[in-house]
Tab-separated table of C-alpha atoms and ligand atoms in Angstrom:
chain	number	residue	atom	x	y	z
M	29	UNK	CA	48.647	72.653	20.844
M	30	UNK	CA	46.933	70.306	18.880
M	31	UNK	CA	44.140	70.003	16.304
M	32	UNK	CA	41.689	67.317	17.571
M	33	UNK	CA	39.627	65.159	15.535
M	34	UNK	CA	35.793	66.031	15.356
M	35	UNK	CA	33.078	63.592	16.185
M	36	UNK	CA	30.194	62.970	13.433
M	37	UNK	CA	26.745	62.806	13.564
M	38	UNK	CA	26.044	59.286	14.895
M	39	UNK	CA	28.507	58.767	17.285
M	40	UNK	CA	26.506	58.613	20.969
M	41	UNK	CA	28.531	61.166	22.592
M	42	UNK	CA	26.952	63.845	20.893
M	43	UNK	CA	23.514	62.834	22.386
M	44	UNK	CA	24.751	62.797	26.042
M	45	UNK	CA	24.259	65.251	28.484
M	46	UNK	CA	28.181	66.563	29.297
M	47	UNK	CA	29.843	66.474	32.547
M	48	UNK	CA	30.258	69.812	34.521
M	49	UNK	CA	34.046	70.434	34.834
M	50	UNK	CA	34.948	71.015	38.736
M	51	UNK	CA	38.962	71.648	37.992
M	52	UNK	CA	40.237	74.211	36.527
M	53	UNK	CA	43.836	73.639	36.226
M	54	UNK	CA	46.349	73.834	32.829
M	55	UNK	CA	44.977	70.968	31.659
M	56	UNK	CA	41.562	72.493	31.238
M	57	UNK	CA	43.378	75.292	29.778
M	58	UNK	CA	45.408	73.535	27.710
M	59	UNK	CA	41.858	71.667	26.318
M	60	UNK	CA	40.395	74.532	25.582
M	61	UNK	CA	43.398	76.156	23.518
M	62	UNK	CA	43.021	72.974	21.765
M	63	UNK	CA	39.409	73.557	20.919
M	64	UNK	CA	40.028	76.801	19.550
M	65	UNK	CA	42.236	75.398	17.123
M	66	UNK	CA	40.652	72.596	16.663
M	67	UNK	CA	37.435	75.037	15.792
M	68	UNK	CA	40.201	77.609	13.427
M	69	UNK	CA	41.253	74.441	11.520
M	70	UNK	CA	37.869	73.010	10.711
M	71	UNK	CA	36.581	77.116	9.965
M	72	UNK	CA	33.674	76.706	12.154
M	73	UNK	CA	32.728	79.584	14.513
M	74	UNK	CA	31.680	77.186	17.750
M	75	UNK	CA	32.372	74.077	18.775
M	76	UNK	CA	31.706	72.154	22.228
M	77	UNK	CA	34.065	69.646	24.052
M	78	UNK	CA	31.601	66.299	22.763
M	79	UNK	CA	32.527	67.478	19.404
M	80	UNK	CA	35.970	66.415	19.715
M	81	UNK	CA	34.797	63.100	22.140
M	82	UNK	CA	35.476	64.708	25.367
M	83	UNK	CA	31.917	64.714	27.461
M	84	UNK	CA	32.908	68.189	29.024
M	85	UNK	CA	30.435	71.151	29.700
M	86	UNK	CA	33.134	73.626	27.490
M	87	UNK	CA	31.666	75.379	24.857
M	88	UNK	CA	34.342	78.280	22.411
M	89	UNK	CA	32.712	80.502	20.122
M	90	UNK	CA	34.871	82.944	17.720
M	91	UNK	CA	32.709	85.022	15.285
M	92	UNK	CA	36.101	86.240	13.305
M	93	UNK	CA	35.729	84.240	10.115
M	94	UNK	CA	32.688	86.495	9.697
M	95	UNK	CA	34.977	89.301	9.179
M	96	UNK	CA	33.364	91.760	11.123
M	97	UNK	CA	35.429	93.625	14.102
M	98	UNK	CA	32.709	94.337	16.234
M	99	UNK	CA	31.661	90.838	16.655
M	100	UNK	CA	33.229	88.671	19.512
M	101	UNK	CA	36.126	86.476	19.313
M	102	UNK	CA	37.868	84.035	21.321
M	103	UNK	CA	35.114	83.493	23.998
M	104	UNK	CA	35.611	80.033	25.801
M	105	UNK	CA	33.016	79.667	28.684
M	106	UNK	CA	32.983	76.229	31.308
M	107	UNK	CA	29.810	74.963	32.373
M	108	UNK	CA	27.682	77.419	30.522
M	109	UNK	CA	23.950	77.847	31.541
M	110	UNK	CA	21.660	79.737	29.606
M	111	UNK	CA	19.781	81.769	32.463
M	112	UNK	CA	17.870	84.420	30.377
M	113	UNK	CA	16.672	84.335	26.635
M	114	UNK	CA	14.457	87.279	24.913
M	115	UNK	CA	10.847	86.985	23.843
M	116	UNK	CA	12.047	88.089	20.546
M	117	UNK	CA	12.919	84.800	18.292
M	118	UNK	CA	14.354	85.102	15.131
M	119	UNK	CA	15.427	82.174	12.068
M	120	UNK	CA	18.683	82.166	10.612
M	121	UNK	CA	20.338	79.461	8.841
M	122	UNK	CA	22.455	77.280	10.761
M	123	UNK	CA	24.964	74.298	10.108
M	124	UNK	CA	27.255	71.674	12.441
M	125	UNK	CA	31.122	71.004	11.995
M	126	UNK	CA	29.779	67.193	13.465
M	127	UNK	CA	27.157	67.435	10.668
M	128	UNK	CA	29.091	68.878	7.590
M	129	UNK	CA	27.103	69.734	4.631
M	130	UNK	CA	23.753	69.993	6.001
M	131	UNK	CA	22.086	73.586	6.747
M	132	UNK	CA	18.643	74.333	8.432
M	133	UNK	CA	16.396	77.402	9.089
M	134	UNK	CA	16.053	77.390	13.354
M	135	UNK	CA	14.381	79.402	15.243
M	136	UNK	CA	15.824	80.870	18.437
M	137	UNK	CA	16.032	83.632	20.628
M	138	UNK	CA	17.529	87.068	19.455
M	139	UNK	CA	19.490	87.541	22.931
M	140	UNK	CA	20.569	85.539	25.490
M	141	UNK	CA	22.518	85.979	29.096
M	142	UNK	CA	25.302	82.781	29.528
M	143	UNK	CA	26.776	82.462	32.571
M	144	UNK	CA	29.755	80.216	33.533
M	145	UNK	CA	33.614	80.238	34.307
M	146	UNK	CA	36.007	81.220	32.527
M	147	UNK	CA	39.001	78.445	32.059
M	148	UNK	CA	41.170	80.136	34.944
M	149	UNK	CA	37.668	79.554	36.936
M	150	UNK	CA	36.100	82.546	37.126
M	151	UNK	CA	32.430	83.671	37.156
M	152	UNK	CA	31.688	85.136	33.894
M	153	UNK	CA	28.364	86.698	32.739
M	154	UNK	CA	28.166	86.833	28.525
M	155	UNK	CA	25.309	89.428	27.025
M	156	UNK	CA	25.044	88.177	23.708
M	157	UNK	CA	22.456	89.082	20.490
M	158	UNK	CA	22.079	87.816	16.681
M	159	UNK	CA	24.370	85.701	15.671
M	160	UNK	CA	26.521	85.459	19.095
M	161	UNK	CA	23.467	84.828	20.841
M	162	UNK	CA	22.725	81.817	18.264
M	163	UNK	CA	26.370	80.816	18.310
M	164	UNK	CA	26.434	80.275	22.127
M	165	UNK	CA	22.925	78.385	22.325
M	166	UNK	CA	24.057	76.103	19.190
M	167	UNK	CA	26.895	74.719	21.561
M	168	UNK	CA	25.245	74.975	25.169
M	169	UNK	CA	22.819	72.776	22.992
M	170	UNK	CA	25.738	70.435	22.302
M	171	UNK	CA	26.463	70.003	26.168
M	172	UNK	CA	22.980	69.087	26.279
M	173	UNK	CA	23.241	66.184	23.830
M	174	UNK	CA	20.741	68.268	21.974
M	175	UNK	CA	21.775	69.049	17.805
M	176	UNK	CA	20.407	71.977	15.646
M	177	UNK	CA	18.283	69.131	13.917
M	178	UNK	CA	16.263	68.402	16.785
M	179	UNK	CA	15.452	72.327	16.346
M	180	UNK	CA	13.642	72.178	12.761
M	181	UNK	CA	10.371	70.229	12.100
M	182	UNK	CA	10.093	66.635	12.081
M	183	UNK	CA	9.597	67.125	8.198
M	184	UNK	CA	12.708	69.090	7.653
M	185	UNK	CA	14.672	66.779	10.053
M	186	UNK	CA	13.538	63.557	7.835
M	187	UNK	CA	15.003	65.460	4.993
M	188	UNK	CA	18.051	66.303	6.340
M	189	UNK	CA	18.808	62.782	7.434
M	190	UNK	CA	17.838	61.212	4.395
M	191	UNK	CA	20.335	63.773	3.203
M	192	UNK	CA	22.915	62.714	5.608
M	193	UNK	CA	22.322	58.662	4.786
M	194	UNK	CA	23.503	59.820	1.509
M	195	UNK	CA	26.004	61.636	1.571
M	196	UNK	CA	27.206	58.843	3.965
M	197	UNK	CA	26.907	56.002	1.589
M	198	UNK	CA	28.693	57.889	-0.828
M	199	UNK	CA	31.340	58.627	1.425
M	200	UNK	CA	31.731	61.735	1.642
G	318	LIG	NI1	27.360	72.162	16.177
């Protein structure tokens, strides 16, 4: 296995739509290992194949490091599509292992239903509320070229990249 380096804001392949994956062989397996340590390394709780500069519709999600049982861990799902999302929206804070040190208020829908493959190619159907819910629209986002600061107000957004210059030019 190995721990992959993640992409930062500003490199393109985080605003391009990601390629649907059509073989699911050890390689794909082997990827998606990779992300999950990759994701354990960096203590992040999703991350999407762009992240680590591989334009691939593979999204993992582990809610672990939030030290609650009941929430779910080690889900990996392949060409995920959102195909239902509640009325009910709610704002949490959210934050970007491609956008380190920068955290936003977004709104999005308490519940969604994912469905995809699983990396042996399987159909899989995910149920998923709160923060599982947000987790799994953060990185189908990501597959979309689409980042949790397109999500906040152009105000907030002009903040948070002014933020971002910054921290940049101060390198760090
Ligand atoms: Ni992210």
């Amino acid at each position: 296995m190995a721990i992959h380096d993640i992409v930062l804001l500003g490199d393109p392949i985080l605003r391009r739509e990601a390629e649907e994956v059509t073989v699911f062989d050890d390689e794909l397996r082997m990827l998606v290992r990779d992300m999950f340590e990759t994701m354990y390394h960096a203590e992040g709780i999703g991350l999407a194949a762009p992240q680590i500069g591989l334009s691939k519709r593979i999204i993992v999600v582990d809610l672990r490091l939030q030290e609650d049982e009941e929430l779910p861990q080690s889900t990996a799902v392949v060409n995920p599509v959102v195909v239902w999302s509640s009325d009910d929206t709610e704002k949490q804070t959210e934050g970007c292992l491609s956008i380190p040190g920068l955290e936003e208020f977004v709104w999005r829908p308490v519940s969604v239903r994912v469905e995809g493959k699983d990396p042996e190619g399987n159909d899989v159907v995910v149920e998923a509320h709160e923060l599982f819910a947000r987790a799994l629209q953060h990185e189908i986002d990501h597959v979309n070229g689409i980042l949790f600061l397109d999500r906040v107000s152009p105000l907030k957004r002009k903040m948070l990249l002014k933020k971002w210059k910054k921290m940049e030019a101060e390198g760090e």
